[in-house]
Coordinates of C-alpha atoms in Angstrom, one line a residue:
X427 CA 26.7 -51.0 -125.0
X428 CA 23.8 -48.5 -126.6
X429 CA 23.1 -44.7 -127.0
X430 CA 20.8 -42.3 -125.9
X431 CA 21.4 -41.3 -129.2
X432 CA 20.9 -44.8 -130.3
X433 CA 17.4 -45.8 -129.2
X434 CA 16.2 -42.0 -131.9
X435 CA 16.3 -39.5 -129.5
X436 CA 16.6 -36.1 -130.8
X437 CA 19.8 -34.2 -130.1
X438 CA 18.2 -32.0 -128.4
X439 CA 16.6 -34.2 -126.0
X440 CA 20.1 -36.1 -125.5
X441 CA 21.9 -33.6 -124.6
X442 CA 19.9 -32.4 -122.3
X443 CA 19.9 -36.4 -120.9
X444 CA 23.6 -36.0 -121.0
X445 CA 23.9 -32.8 -118.9
X446 CA 22.0 -34.5 -116.4
X447 CA 24.2 -37.7 -115.8
X448 CA 23.1 -40.3 -118.0
X449 CA 26.1 -41.3 -119.8
X450 CA 23.6 -44.7 -121.7
X451 CA 20.6 -45.7 -121.2
X452 CA 19.4 -48.7 -118.5
X453 CA 18.1 -51.8 -120.2
X454 CA 14.4 -51.4 -119.6
X455 CA 15.0 -47.7 -121.4
X456 CA 17.1 -49.9 -124.5
X457 CA 14.0 -51.6 -124.6
X458 CA 11.0 -49.3 -124.6
X459 CA 12.4 -46.0 -125.6
X460 CA 12.7 -47.2 -130.2
X461 CA 9.3 -49.5 -129.5
X462 CA 7.7 -46.5 -128.5
X463 CA 8.7 -44.2 -131.0
X464 CA 8.0 -46.2 -133.2
X465 CA 4.9 -44.9 -136.5
X466 CA 5.2 -42.2 -133.9
X467 CA 3.4 -44.7 -130.2
X468 CA 1.7 -47.3 -129.9
X469 CA 0.7 -49.7 -127.3
X470 CA 3.3 -50.5 -124.8
X471 CA 3.0 -54.0 -121.6
X472 CA 6.3 -53.1 -119.5
X473 CA 7.2 -54.9 -117.2
X474 CA 10.1 -54.0 -114.7
X475 CA 11.1 -53.3 -111.5
X476 CA 10.8 -50.2 -109.5
X477 CA 14.5 -48.1 -109.6
X478 CA 14.6 -48.7 -113.1
X479 CA 14.3 -45.4 -114.6
X480 CA 10.8 -46.4 -116.4
X481 CA 10.0 -42.6 -115.3
X482 CA 12.8 -41.3 -118.7
X483 CA 11.4 -45.2 -120.3
X484 CA 8.2 -42.9 -121.2
X485 CA 9.5 -39.6 -120.0
X486 CA 11.3 -39.2 -123.0
X487 CA 9.7 -40.8 -125.8
X488 CA 6.0 -38.5 -124.4
X489 CA 8.3 -35.2 -124.8
X490 CA 9.7 -36.1 -128.5
X491 CA 6.2 -36.8 -129.1
X492 CA 4.2 -34.7 -128.1
X493 CA 3.6 -30.9 -130.0
X494 CA 4.2 -27.8 -128.0
X495 CA 2.0 -25.7 -130.3
X496 CA -1.4 -27.4 -129.2
X497 CA -2.4 -25.9 -126.1
X498 CA -4.7 -28.7 -125.4
X499 CA -4.1 -31.9 -122.9
X500 CA -2.0 -34.3 -125.2
X501 CA -0.7 -36.4 -122.7
X502 CA -1.9 -38.5 -119.6
X503 CA 0.3 -39.7 -117.1
X504 CA -1.6 -41.6 -114.0
X505 CA 0.4 -43.0 -110.6
X506 CA -0.8 -44.5 -106.9
X507 CA 0.7 -41.5 -105.3
X508 CA 1.2 -38.2 -104.3
X509 CA 5.0 -38.8 -104.2
X510 CA 5.9 -40.7 -107.5
X511 CA 3.3 -38.4 -108.9
X512 CA 5.3 -35.3 -107.5
X513 CA 8.6 -37.8 -109.4
X514 CA 7.5 -37.5 -112.3
X515 CA 6.2 -34.0 -112.6
X516 CA 10.2 -33.0 -111.4
X517 CA 11.5 -35.9 -113.8
X518 CA 9.3 -35.0 -117.2
X519 CA 10.3 -31.1 -116.4
X520 CA 13.6 -31.7 -116.4
X521 CA 14.2 -33.8 -119.6
X522 CA 11.9 -31.1 -121.4
X523 CA 13.4 -27.8 -119.8
X524 CA 16.1 -27.1 -123.3
X525 CA 14.8 -29.8 -125.2
X526 CA 10.9 -28.2 -125.2
X527 CA 8.1 -25.5 -123.7
X528 CA 6.1 -28.0 -122.1
X529 CA 4.0 -27.1 -119.8
X530 CA 3.4 -30.3 -117.0
X531 CA 0.7 -30.1 -114.1
X532 CA 0.0 -32.6 -111.5
X533 CA -2.4 -33.5 -109.7
X534 CA -2.9 -35.1 -106.4
X535 CA -4.7 -35.3 -103.4
X536 CA -3.9 -33.4 -100.0
X537 CA -3.0 -29.7 -101.8
X538 CA -4.9 -27.2 -102.8
X539 CA -7.6 -28.5 -105.6
X540 CA -8.4 -24.8 -106.2
X541 CA -5.0 -23.8 -107.4
X542 CA -4.2 -27.5 -109.3
X543 CA -7.5 -25.9 -111.4
X544 CA -5.9 -22.4 -112.1
X545 CA -2.3 -24.5 -113.6
X546 CA -4.7 -26.6 -115.5
X547 CA -6.5 -24.0 -117.1
X548 CA -4.0 -21.8 -117.9
X549 CA -3.3 -25.0 -120.4
X550 CA -1.5 -28.2 -119.4
X551 CA 0.3 -30.3 -122.2
X552 CA 1.4 -33.4 -119.9
X553 CA -1.3 -33.6 -116.6
X554 CA 0.1 -36.7 -114.2
X555 CA -2.2 -37.0 -111.7
X556 CA -3.4 -40.0 -108.9
X557 CA -6.5 -41.4 -110.3
X558 CA -8.8 -39.7 -107.1
X559 CA -7.6 -36.1 -107.5
X560 CA -8.5 -36.9 -111.1
X561 CA -11.7 -38.4 -110.6
X562 CA -12.7 -35.4 -108.5
X563 CA -11.2 -32.5 -111.3
X564 CA -13.2 -34.5 -113.8
X565 CA -16.6 -34.3 -111.9
X566 CA -16.0 -30.5 -111.6
X567 CA -15.0 -30.4 -115.7
X568 CA -12.2 -28.6 -114.5
X569 CA -9.7 -31.2 -116.6
X570 CA -10.5 -32.0 -121.0
X571 CA -9.1 -35.6 -121.6
X572 CA -11.6 -35.5 -124.4
X573 CA -8.1 -34.5 -126.6
X574 CA -6.0 -37.7 -125.0
X575 CA -3.0 -38.6 -127.3
X576 CA -1.0 -40.3 -124.9
X577 CA -2.5 -42.9 -121.2
X578 CA 0.9 -44.0 -119.1
X579 CA -0.2 -46.3 -116.2
X580 CA 2.7 -46.0 -113.7
X581 CA 3.2 -48.8 -111.1
X582 CA -0.2 -49.9 -112.9
X583 CA -0.2 -53.4 -110.0
X584 CA 0.1 -51.3 -106.7
X585 CA -3.0 -48.8 -108.6
X586 CA -5.7 -51.9 -108.2
X587 CA -4.2 -53.2 -105.0
X588 CA -5.1 -50.0 -103.6
X589 CA -8.4 -50.0 -105.2
X590 CA -8.2 -47.9 -108.5
X591 CA -9.4 -49.9 -110.7
X592 CA -13.1 -48.6 -111.1
X593 CA -11.2 -45.5 -111.2
X594 CA -9.1 -46.1 -114.0
X595 CA -11.3 -47.2 -115.9
X596 CA -14.2 -44.4 -115.9
X597 CA -10.6 -42.3 -116.6
X598 CA -10.1 -44.0 -119.7
X599 CA -13.5 -44.3 -120.8
X600 CA -13.3 -40.5 -121.4
X601 CA -10.0 -40.8 -123.6
X602 CA -10.3 -41.2 -127.6
X603 CA -10.3 -44.5 -128.6
X604 CA -7.5 -43.7 -130.8
X605 CA -5.3 -42.9 -127.9
X606 CA -1.6 -45.1 -127.5
X607 CA -1.8 -47.0 -123.9
X608 CA 2.0 -47.6 -122.8
X609 CA 1.7 -49.2 -119.2
X610 CA 4.1 -49.9 -116.8
X611 CA 4.4 -52.9 -114.0
X612 CA 6.4 -54.3 -111.9
X613 CA 4.3 -57.9 -111.5
X614 CA 1.8 -59.2 -113.9
X615 CA -1.4 -60.0 -112.1
X616 CA -4.3 -60.9 -114.0
X617 CA -6.1 -57.2 -113.1
X618 CA -3.9 -55.8 -114.8
X619 CA -3.2 -58.6 -117.9
X620 CA -7.1 -57.4 -118.6
X621 CA -6.6 -53.6 -118.6
X622 CA -4.1 -54.0 -121.5
X623 CA -6.4 -56.4 -123.0
X624 CA -9.6 -54.0 -122.6
X625 CA -7.5 -51.1 -123.8
X626 CA -5.0 -51.9 -125.5
X627 CA -4.3 -52.4 -129.6
X628 CA -1.4 -55.1 -130.2
X629 CA 0.8 -54.2 -127.7
X630 CA 4.1 -54.3 -127.8
X631 CA 5.7 -56.5 -124.6
X632 CA 8.6 -55.4 -122.9
X633 CA 10.3 -57.7 -119.6
X634 CA 13.1 -57.3 -118.1
X635 CA 13.5 -60.7 -116.6
X636 CA 11.3 -63.6 -115.7
X637 CA 7.4 -62.3 -114.9
X638 CA 7.3 -61.1 -110.5
X639 CA 11.1 -62.2 -111.2
X640 CA 12.4 -59.2 -108.6
X641 CA 15.8 -56.5 -109.3
X642 CA 19.1 -59.1 -109.4
X643 CA 20.4 -56.6 -107.4
X644 CA 18.5 -56.9 -104.2
X645 CA 20.5 -59.7 -102.3
X646 CA 17.5 -61.2 -99.7
X647 CA 18.2 -63.0 -96.6
X648 CA 16.5 -63.4 -93.1
X649 CA 17.6 -64.3 -89.9
X650 CA 15.4 -66.4 -88.0
X651 CA 14.7 -65.6 -84.2
X652 CA 11.6 -65.6 -81.9
X653 CA 8.6 -63.4 -81.9
X654 CA 10.2 -61.6 -78.8
X655 CA 13.2 -60.9 -80.0
X656 CA 11.8 -59.3 -83.2
X657 CA 13.1 -55.6 -81.8
X658 CA 16.6 -56.6 -80.7
X659 CA 17.4 -58.1 -83.4
X660 CA 16.6 -54.9 -85.7
X661 CA 18.4 -52.9 -83.1
X662 CA 21.8 -56.4 -83.6
X663 CA 21.5 -55.5 -87.4
X664 CA 20.8 -51.5 -87.4
X665 CA 24.5 -51.4 -84.4
X666 CA 26.1 -54.0 -87.2
X667 CA 25.7 -52.1 -90.7
X668 CA 27.3 -48.5 -89.7
X669 CA 26.3 -47.0 -93.0
X670 CA 22.9 -48.6 -92.7
X671 CA 20.2 -46.2 -94.5
X672 CA 16.7 -48.2 -94.6
X673 CA 13.5 -48.5 -94.6
X674 CA 11.9 -51.0 -91.9
X675 CA 7.8 -52.5 -93.3
X676 CA 6.1 -52.8 -90.4
X677 CA 2.7 -54.4 -90.8
X678 CA 0.2 -52.0 -88.9
X679 CA 0.3 -48.6 -88.2
X680 CA 0.5 -49.2 -84.0
X681 CA 3.8 -50.7 -85.0
X682 CA 5.7 -48.4 -87.3
X683 CA 5.2 -46.2 -84.3
X684 CA 6.3 -49.1 -81.8
X685 CA 9.4 -49.3 -83.6
X686 CA 10.0 -45.8 -85.0
X687 CA 10.4 -45.0 -81.2
X688 CA 11.9 -47.7 -79.9
X689 CA 15.1 -46.6 -82.1
X690 CA 14.6 -42.6 -81.0
X691 CA 15.4 -43.8 -77.8
X692 CA 17.5 -46.6 -78.3
X693 CA 19.6 -42.8 -79.9
X694 CA 19.0 -43.4 -83.7
X695 CA 17.2 -40.3 -86.0
X696 CA 14.1 -42.3 -87.3
X697 CA 10.3 -41.7 -88.3
X698 CA 7.6 -43.9 -88.6
X699 CA 5.3 -43.1 -92.1
X700 CA 1.7 -44.4 -91.6
X701 CA -2.0 -43.7 -93.1
X702 CA -2.5 -41.3 -89.4
X703 CA -0.4 -38.9 -90.8
X704 CA -1.9 -35.3 -92.2
X705 CA -0.4 -34.7 -95.8
X706 CA 1.0 -31.6 -94.1
X707 CA 3.6 -34.4 -91.1
X708 CA 3.8 -37.3 -94.1
X709 CA 5.5 -34.3 -96.2
X710 CA 8.0 -34.0 -93.8
X711 CA 9.0 -37.2 -92.8
X712 CA 9.9 -37.7 -96.4
X713 CA 11.7 -34.6 -96.6
X714 CA 13.6 -35.6 -93.3
X715 CA 14.2 -38.8 -95.5
X716 CA 15.1 -38.0 -98.8
X717 CA 18.0 -34.8 -97.2
X718 CA 18.7 -37.8 -94.4
X719 CA 18.2 -36.5 -91.4
X720 CA 16.0 -39.5 -91.0
X721 CA 18.3 -43.0 -91.1
X722 CA 15.4 -45.3 -90.9
X723 CA 12.2 -44.8 -92.4
X724 CA 9.8 -46.8 -90.6
X725 CA 6.4 -47.6 -92.6
X726 CA 3.5 -49.8 -93.4
X727 CA 2.8 -50.4 -97.1
X728 CA -0.1 -48.8 -97.6
X729 CA 2.5 -45.4 -96.8
X730 CA 5.4 -46.0 -98.0
X731 CA 3.9 -46.8 -102.5
X732 CA 6.1 -44.9 -104.3
X733 CA 8.6 -43.7 -102.0
X734 CA 11.5 -42.8 -104.5
X735 CA 14.0 -42.0 -101.9
X736 CA 18.5 -43.2 -103.8
X737 CA 21.0 -45.1 -101.9
X738 CA 18.6 -46.6 -100.0
X739 CA 20.8 -49.3 -98.8
X740 CA 18.8 -51.6 -96.9
X741 CA 14.9 -52.9 -97.3
X742 CA 14.2 -54.1 -93.3
X743 CA 11.0 -56.3 -93.6
X744 CA 9.8 -56.5 -89.5
X745 CA 6.9 -58.5 -90.8
X746 CA 7.0 -60.3 -94.5
X747 CA 3.7 -59.2 -96.1
X748 CA 0.3 -61.0 -96.6
X749 CA 0.7 -60.7 -100.3
X750 CA 3.0 -61.8 -101.6
X751 CA 3.4 -59.1 -105.2
X752 CA 4.0 -56.6 -101.8
X753 CA 6.9 -57.8 -101.0
X754 CA 9.0 -57.0 -104.8
X755 CA 7.2 -53.9 -104.1
X756 CA 8.8 -53.7 -101.1
X757 CA 12.4 -54.9 -101.9
X758 CA 12.1 -52.6 -104.8
X759 CA 13.4 -49.4 -102.3
X760 CA 16.6 -50.7 -102.8
X761 CA 19.4 -51.0 -105.6
X762 CA 17.6 -48.4 -107.4
X763 CA 20.0 -47.3 -110.3
X764 CA 21.7 -50.3 -111.2
X765 CA 23.3 -49.6 -107.5
X766 CA 23.7 -52.3 -105.2
X767 CA 20.7 -53.4 -102.3
X768 CA 20.1 -55.8 -99.1
X769 CA 15.9 -56.7 -98.8
X770 CA 16.5 -58.4 -94.9
X771 CA 13.3 -60.0 -93.4
X772 CA 12.9 -60.7 -89.5
X773 CA 10.9 -63.5 -89.3
X774 CA 9.9 -67.0 -86.7
X775 CA 9.8 -70.2 -87.4
X776 CA 6.9 -70.4 -88.5
X777 CA 6.7 -68.0 -91.3
X778 CA 9.8 -70.1 -93.7
X779 CA 6.7 -71.1 -95.1
X780 CA 6.6 -67.7 -96.6
X781 CA 10.2 -67.6 -97.1
X782 CA 9.9 -70.3 -100.3
X783 CA 6.6 -69.1 -101.5
X784 CA 8.2 -65.6 -102.2
X785 CA 11.6 -67.6 -103.2
X786 CA 9.2 -68.6 -105.8
X787 CA 6.7 -66.3 -107.5
X788 CA 10.1 -63.8 -107.2
X789 CA 12.4 -66.6 -108.8
X790 CA 15.4 -65.7 -105.9
X791 CA 16.6 -67.4 -103.5
X792 CA 16.8 -66.0 -99.9
X793 CA 20.7 -66.8 -97.9
X794 CA 20.0 -67.1 -93.9
X795 CA 21.6 -64.9 -91.8
X796 CA 22.7 -65.1 -88.5
X797 CA 21.5 -62.3 -86.6
X798 CA 25.1 -60.4 -85.0
X799 CA 25.9 -62.0 -82.1
X800 CA 27.2 -58.8 -79.3
X801 CA 30.9 -58.9 -79.0
X802 CA 30.4 -59.2 -83.2
X803 CA 28.7 -56.3 -83.1
X804 CA 31.1 -54.8 -80.6
X805 CA 34.3 -56.1 -82.6
X806 CA 32.9 -54.4 -86.1
X807 CA 32.1 -51.0 -83.8
X808 CA 35.5 -50.7 -82.9
X809 CA 37.0 -51.3 -86.3
X810 CA 34.9 -49.0 -87.9
X811 CA 36.2 -46.1 -85.0
X812 CA 39.5 -47.1 -85.1
X813 CA 39.7 -47.1 -89.5
X814 CA 38.0 -43.4 -88.6
X815 CA 40.7 -42.5 -86.2
X816 CA 43.3 -43.2 -88.7
X817 CA 41.9 -42.2 -91.9
X818 CA 40.5 -38.4 -90.2
X819 CA 41.8 -35.7 -91.9
X820 CA 43.1 -33.5 -89.7
X821 CA 42.6 -30.0 -89.6
X822 CA 45.2 -28.1 -87.7
X823 CA 43.8 -24.8 -88.1
X824 CA 40.5 -25.0 -86.8
X825 CA 41.8 -27.5 -83.3
X826 CA 46.0 -26.4 -83.3
X827 CA 44.6 -23.8 -80.4
X828 CA 43.4 -26.0 -78.4
X829 CA 46.0 -28.6 -79.0
X830 CA 49.4 -27.0 -76.8
X831 CA 46.2 -27.5 -73.2
X832 CA 45.3 -31.0 -74.6
X833 CA 49.3 -31.6 -74.8
X834 CA 50.0 -31.2 -71.0
X835 CA 46.8 -33.0 -69.4
X836 CA 47.8 -36.0 -71.6
X837 CA 51.8 -35.4 -71.0
X838 CA 52.3 -37.9 -68.8
X839 CA 50.1 -40.8 -70.1
X840 CA 52.3 -42.6 -72.6
X841 CA 50.6 -44.0 -76.5
X842 CA 48.8 -47.2 -75.0
X843 CA 48.3 -45.9 -71.4
X844 CA 45.8 -42.6 -74.7
X845 CA 45.0 -46.3 -76.4
X846 CA 43.2 -48.0 -74.0
X847 CA 41.2 -45.2 -72.5
X848 CA 40.2 -43.7 -75.6
X849 CA 38.8 -47.1 -75.7
X850 CA 37.4 -47.8 -72.7
X851 CA 35.5 -44.6 -72.6
X852 CA 33.9 -45.1 -76.4
X853 CA 32.7 -48.6 -75.8
X854 CA 32.1 -48.8 -72.8
X855 CA 28.0 -47.7 -72.6
X856 CA 28.8 -50.1 -75.7
X857 CA 30.3 -53.4 -73.8
X858 CA 27.8 -53.4 -70.5
X859 CA 25.3 -52.7 -73.1
X860 CA 26.2 -56.8 -74.7
X861 CA 28.0 -57.9 -72.4
X862 CA 26.0 -60.2 -71.2
X863 CA 23.5 -60.4 -74.7
X864 CA 22.0 -63.7 -75.5
X865 CA 22.1 -65.6 -79.0
X866 CA 19.1 -64.2 -80.9
X867 CA 19.3 -67.1 -83.7
X868 CA 16.5 -69.4 -83.5
X869 CA 18.1 -72.9 -83.4
X870 CA 17.2 -75.4 -86.3
X871 CA 15.1 -78.7 -86.1
X872 CA 16.3 -80.6 -82.9
X873 CA 18.7 -78.1 -80.9
X874 CA 18.1 -75.5 -78.5
X875 CA 19.3 -72.0 -78.0
X876 CA 20.3 -69.9 -75.2
X877 CA 17.2 -68.6 -74.3
X878 CA 15.2 -71.8 -75.7
X879 CA 13.0 -73.9 -72.7
X880 CA 14.3 -74.1 -69.9
X881 CA 14.8 -77.1 -67.9
X882 CA 13.7 -75.7 -64.5
X883 CA 10.9 -75.3 -64.6
X884 CA 9.3 -77.6 -62.7
X885 CA 10.0 -77.4 -58.8
X886 CA 9.3 -73.5 -58.2
X887 CA 9.1 -74.3 -54.6
X888 CA 13.4 -74.9 -55.1
X889 CA 13.5 -72.0 -57.0
X890 CA 12.3 -69.9 -54.1
X891 CA 14.8 -70.7 -51.6
X892 CA 17.5 -68.8 -53.4
X893 CA 15.4 -65.7 -53.5
X894 CA 15.8 -65.6 -49.3
X895 CA 16.7 -61.6 -50.1
X896 CA 14.5 -61.2 -53.1
X897 CA 11.2 -58.8 -53.8
X898 CA 7.0 -60.8 -53.6
X899 CA 5.6 -59.1 -56.3
X900 CA 1.5 -58.7 -56.7
X901 CA -0.5 -59.5 -59.8
X902 CA -3.3 -59.0 -60.9
X903 CA -3.3 -62.0 -63.6
X904 CA -3.8 -65.3 -62.1
X905 CA -5.5 -69.0 -63.2
X906 CA -9.1 -67.4 -65.1
X907 CA -6.8 -65.4 -67.3
X908 CA -5.8 -69.1 -68.8
X909 CA -2.2 -69.0 -67.4
X910 CA -1.0 -71.9 -65.3
X911 CA 3.1 -71.5 -64.1
X912 CA 5.2 -72.0 -67.8
X913 CA 3.0 -69.3 -69.0
X914 CA 2.5 -67.3 -66.2
X915 CA 7.1 -67.7 -66.4
X916 CA 7.2 -67.3 -70.1
X917 CA 5.2 -64.3 -70.3
X918 CA 6.9 -62.5 -67.1
X919 CA 10.7 -63.3 -68.6
X920 CA 9.5 -62.6 -72.5
X921 CA 7.8 -59.3 -72.1
X922 CA 10.8 -58.7 -69.7
X923 CA 14.1 -59.8 -70.5
X924 CA 15.0 -61.0 -67.9
X925 CA 16.5 -65.0 -67.8
X926 CA 14.3 -67.9 -65.6
X927 CA 16.8 -67.8 -63.4
X928 CA 15.7 -64.9 -62.4
X929 CA 12.3 -65.8 -60.8
X930 CA 11.7 -67.5 -58.6
X931 CA 8.2 -69.2 -56.8
X932 CA 5.3 -68.6 -58.7
X933 CA 1.8 -68.2 -56.4
X934 CA -1.0 -68.0 -58.8
X935 CA -4.7 -67.3 -57.6
X936 CA -8.0 -67.6 -59.5
X937 CA -7.2 -63.7 -60.2
X938 CA -4.2 -62.5 -59.4
X939 CA -0.6 -64.5 -58.1
X940 CA 2.0 -63.6 -56.8
X941 CA 5.4 -63.8 -58.0
X942 CA 9.4 -63.7 -56.0
X943 CA 12.1 -61.8 -58.8
X944 CA 15.7 -61.1 -57.7
X945 CA 16.3 -57.7 -56.9
X946 CA 18.6 -56.3 -59.7
X947 CA 15.3 -57.6 -62.1
X948 CA 12.7 -56.3 -59.4
X949 CA 12.1 -52.8 -60.9
X950 CA 12.5 -54.1 -64.8
X951 CA 10.0 -56.9 -64.3
X952 CA 7.4 -54.0 -62.8
X953 CA 8.2 -50.8 -65.5
X954 CA 7.6 -53.7 -68.0
X955 CA 3.8 -55.4 -66.5
X956 CA 2.4 -52.6 -64.9
X957 CA 0.3 -51.1 -66.9
X958 CA 0.4 -53.3 -70.2
X959 CA -3.0 -55.0 -71.4
X960 CA -3.7 -59.2 -71.0
X961 CA -6.6 -59.7 -72.4
X962 CA -8.6 -57.0 -72.5
X963 CA -7.1 -56.4 -68.1
X964 CA -4.8 -53.4 -67.1
X965 CA -2.3 -55.2 -65.7
X966 CA -1.1 -54.2 -62.2
X967 CA 2.3 -54.5 -60.4
X968 CA 2.8 -53.8 -56.9
X969 CA 5.4 -55.4 -54.2
X970 CA 4.4 -56.9 -51.1
X971 CA 7.9 -57.5 -48.9
X972 CA 11.2 -59.1 -49.2
X973 CA 10.3 -62.6 -51.4
X974 CA 11.8 -64.2 -47.3
X975 CA 9.6 -63.1 -45.5
X976 CA 9.6 -59.9 -43.3
X977 CA 6.7 -57.8 -42.4
X978 CA 3.8 -59.1 -44.8
X979 CA 5.1 -61.8 -46.2
X980 CA 3.7 -65.4 -47.0
X981 CA 5.8 -68.7 -46.3
X982 CA 8.2 -69.9 -48.5
X983 CA 4.3 -72.1 -49.6
X984 CA 2.9 -68.9 -50.0
X985 CA -1.4 -68.5 -49.3
X986 CA -3.1 -71.3 -50.1
X987 CA -5.9 -69.2 -50.5
X988 CA -8.1 -65.6 -48.9
X989 CA -7.4 -62.7 -49.3
X990 CA -4.9 -60.5 -50.6
X991 CA -1.5 -59.1 -48.7
X992 CA -1.6 -56.0 -48.3
X993 CA 1.5 -54.7 -47.1
X994 CA 3.1 -52.5 -50.4
X995 CA 5.2 -50.1 -50.8
X996 CA 4.8 -47.2 -53.1
X997 CA 8.2 -48.2 -54.8
X998 CA 6.1 -49.6 -58.0
X999 CA 5.1 -45.7 -59.1
X1000 CA 4.4 -45.4 -62.7
X1001 CA 7.2 -42.9 -62.9
X1002 CA 9.6 -45.0 -65.3
X1003 CA 6.0 -46.5 -67.2
X1004 CA 5.9 -46.4 -70.5
X1005 CA 9.7 -46.4 -71.5
X1006 CA 10.3 -48.5 -74.5
X1007 CA 12.4 -51.7 -76.1
X1008 CA 15.2 -50.4 -73.6
X1009 CA 18.3 -48.2 -73.3
X1010 CA 17.9 -44.7 -73.0
X1011 CA 20.8 -44.2 -75.6
X1012 CA 22.6 -46.3 -79.0
X1013 CA 24.1 -47.7 -75.7
X1014 CA 21.7 -48.7 -72.9
X1015 CA 21.0 -52.1 -72.1
X1016 CA 19.3 -54.4 -74.8
X1017 CA 16.0 -55.4 -73.6
X1018 CA 13.5 -58.5 -75.5
X1019 CA 10.6 -56.9 -77.6
X1020 CA 8.2 -53.9 -78.2
X1021 CA 5.9 -55.1 -75.6
X1022 CA 8.3 -53.1 -72.4
X1023 CA 6.4 -50.1 -73.4
X1024 CA 3.1 -49.1 -71.7
X1025 CA 0.6 -51.1 -74.4
X1026 CA -2.5 -52.3 -76.0
X1027 CA -2.5 -55.3 -77.3
X1028 CA -6.0 -55.2 -78.4
X1029 CA -5.7 -52.0 -80.0
X1030 CA -2.8 -53.7 -82.4
X1031 CA -6.4 -55.2 -83.9
X1032 CA -8.2 -52.4 -84.2
X1033 CA -5.8 -51.2 -86.9
X1034 CA -5.9 -54.1 -89.0
X1035 CA -9.0 -52.6 -90.2
X1036 CA -8.9 -52.5 -94.2
X1037 CA -7.3 -48.3 -94.0
X1038 CA -7.1 -46.3 -96.9
X1039 CA -3.9 -45.4 -95.2
X1040 CA -1.4 -43.7 -99.0
X1041 CA -4.9 -44.3 -101.2
X1042 CA -6.5 -40.5 -102.0
X1043 CA -9.8 -39.7 -101.0
X1044 CA -11.6 -38.1 -102.9
X1045 CA -12.3 -34.5 -101.9
X1046 CA -15.1 -31.4 -103.1

C-alpha cells in the first residue's frame, strides 16, 4: 500500500492530509497524483466513479504546483453543479490551509454575482466555477482566465449531459494554449472523448476498472413488482431496512413530490429535491439531508447532480433512468470513500430488458431480491427493538426518580406479562398494518401472484348477491371513457387498494356507472376515486343507496338506461380526499399506489418537458 509521501507530495501537504484523517491514498489518487506532478504538470484523462477521492486526486497536485506569490488566477476548476462547486472549494481550502495561503473563490449561480465579482477582484489563485455563471462573469469582463495554467473538468460527462458543451468550448478557447487540462469523468461517451482529443496534447490516461464500470463496493439489486405496487414496495423496503439513509430517484418532479409527501405521511423524515425549488429551498433541503435531519432525499436526476453526502446506505430507483450513464451517476451516490452501499431498482416486467442493458454497459450483475412480506417486516423490526432494548445503557440519574412509581404500578405483572404487553403496545399498529398484506413480488412467467389475475371477473351478477348490505356508488365514468367491466374493476382495485371480492355488480352506462362495494371499503373507494383525473375528466363519486335495494336503490340487474338515480347522500364529502398512499403514520394502513391522493395524471406529461433543473441560467 502506497503512502501520500511516496506519491511525491511535499511534507507539509502530507502532514495536512494526515491530520484530516487520510492515511493512505485511494486507487485514483495513487495513480493520478504522480502523473499530474510529472514535468510540472501534464494533460490527463481520468475515468473514475464519484466517491473515489477525485477531488484530492487533482486538488493536492494543484496546490503543490501553484505559485502563491503570483496573484493572477492560475487554476480553473469547472464543475456541473453548485453543490459540487462548493464541495470542491471547501476541500481545496482544507488541503491548503497549512501549506500555502491560497485564495480560492467559488463562482456559481443562485448567489449574488456582485459579491463573487468582488472576491475575484481581490485576487483568486484558484477559481472553482459552474460553466453558466463563469460565462456570465466573462461576459462582464469580471474574471480573467488568460493566464490560466491548469484547467480541471470534474464530472465532465455530467456537464455535457446538462448541455454545457458550448460553454465549455467558449471557456477553454479563452485560456492559453500552454495550459494543462485534467479531465475527470465517471463515463467516457463520445462527447467527452472529443474534448480530450481537441484540447489535450498526449494526455496520460488513468482508468479505474473498465470503462463505464460502476463502483465495485456497490451491490446492484432489483425487485420485480406490478406498476401499482412501486410505492408499497418502497415502503416495505424502508420498513425492513431500519438504518437506511437513502437517495430515492424518480423520473419527474411531480413523482418526487408525491413520493416525498407519502413518506412523510407514513412517518418518515423525507423531502423532495427538484428543479422547481428556489435556491434557498434547495439549500435547506440539502443542509437537512447532510445533517441527517432527513432520512430520505427524493430527487430527479438533474436536481441530484453533484450531491456529495457521506454514509448514504442505499440508492433506490423508483424508475430506471432513460440514459444508462445516468444509472452510474445515480448509484455512485452510495459506497463513497471505500464504504459499501446498495443500489436498488423497483421495476416492472417491462423494465427487465433495461436491467440487462445496464448490466452489459456497466459490467456488473444485478441480483433479484424479494420485496419483504408483511410478517418478515414485523419480525425484522421486532428483533431490532429487542436488541436495542437489551443493549440500551440506562442512565440511573436520568430516570431513577421515576422508577419507584413505575415499579409500583407494575408490581402485579409478571415478567412475561410485561414483555407481552410491551410487545403488543409497540407493535399493535405495525401488526395491524401488515396483517393481510399481500405478496408484492411479481410472479414469474407461468405463475399467478396472490394479487394477480382474478378468476371471478366474469359473473358480476352472481357476485352482486353478496352485497345486500353493501353500498351502491355513482361514478361519472362509463363506456365512453373506454371502460368495460374488467377494466373498471381493475382501476378501482388498483387505485383504491381493495381486493376484487370487495366489489359487486358493475353497471356501466355511456357517461357514468354504478358500482356495488362492500360497506367496509366503501369510504375508501369514495375517498380515493373522488377528485382524481381520468383521461381529462375530473372523477366524481357519490353514494346512491344500499346495494341491496331500499329507497332510491336499483334492482340487482341495475337500470336499463335512462336517468341517473337521485337519492345521493352527503357521505362522499371531500374531507379526507387528497390523502396519500395510505397510513397516517409509519404504522398506518398499507395502500396500493401513489394514486390514492387527489391527483392529476395528465399533469405528469407537462413535467416531461426538458427542464433546466440543476442547470444554471445565466443572469445578467
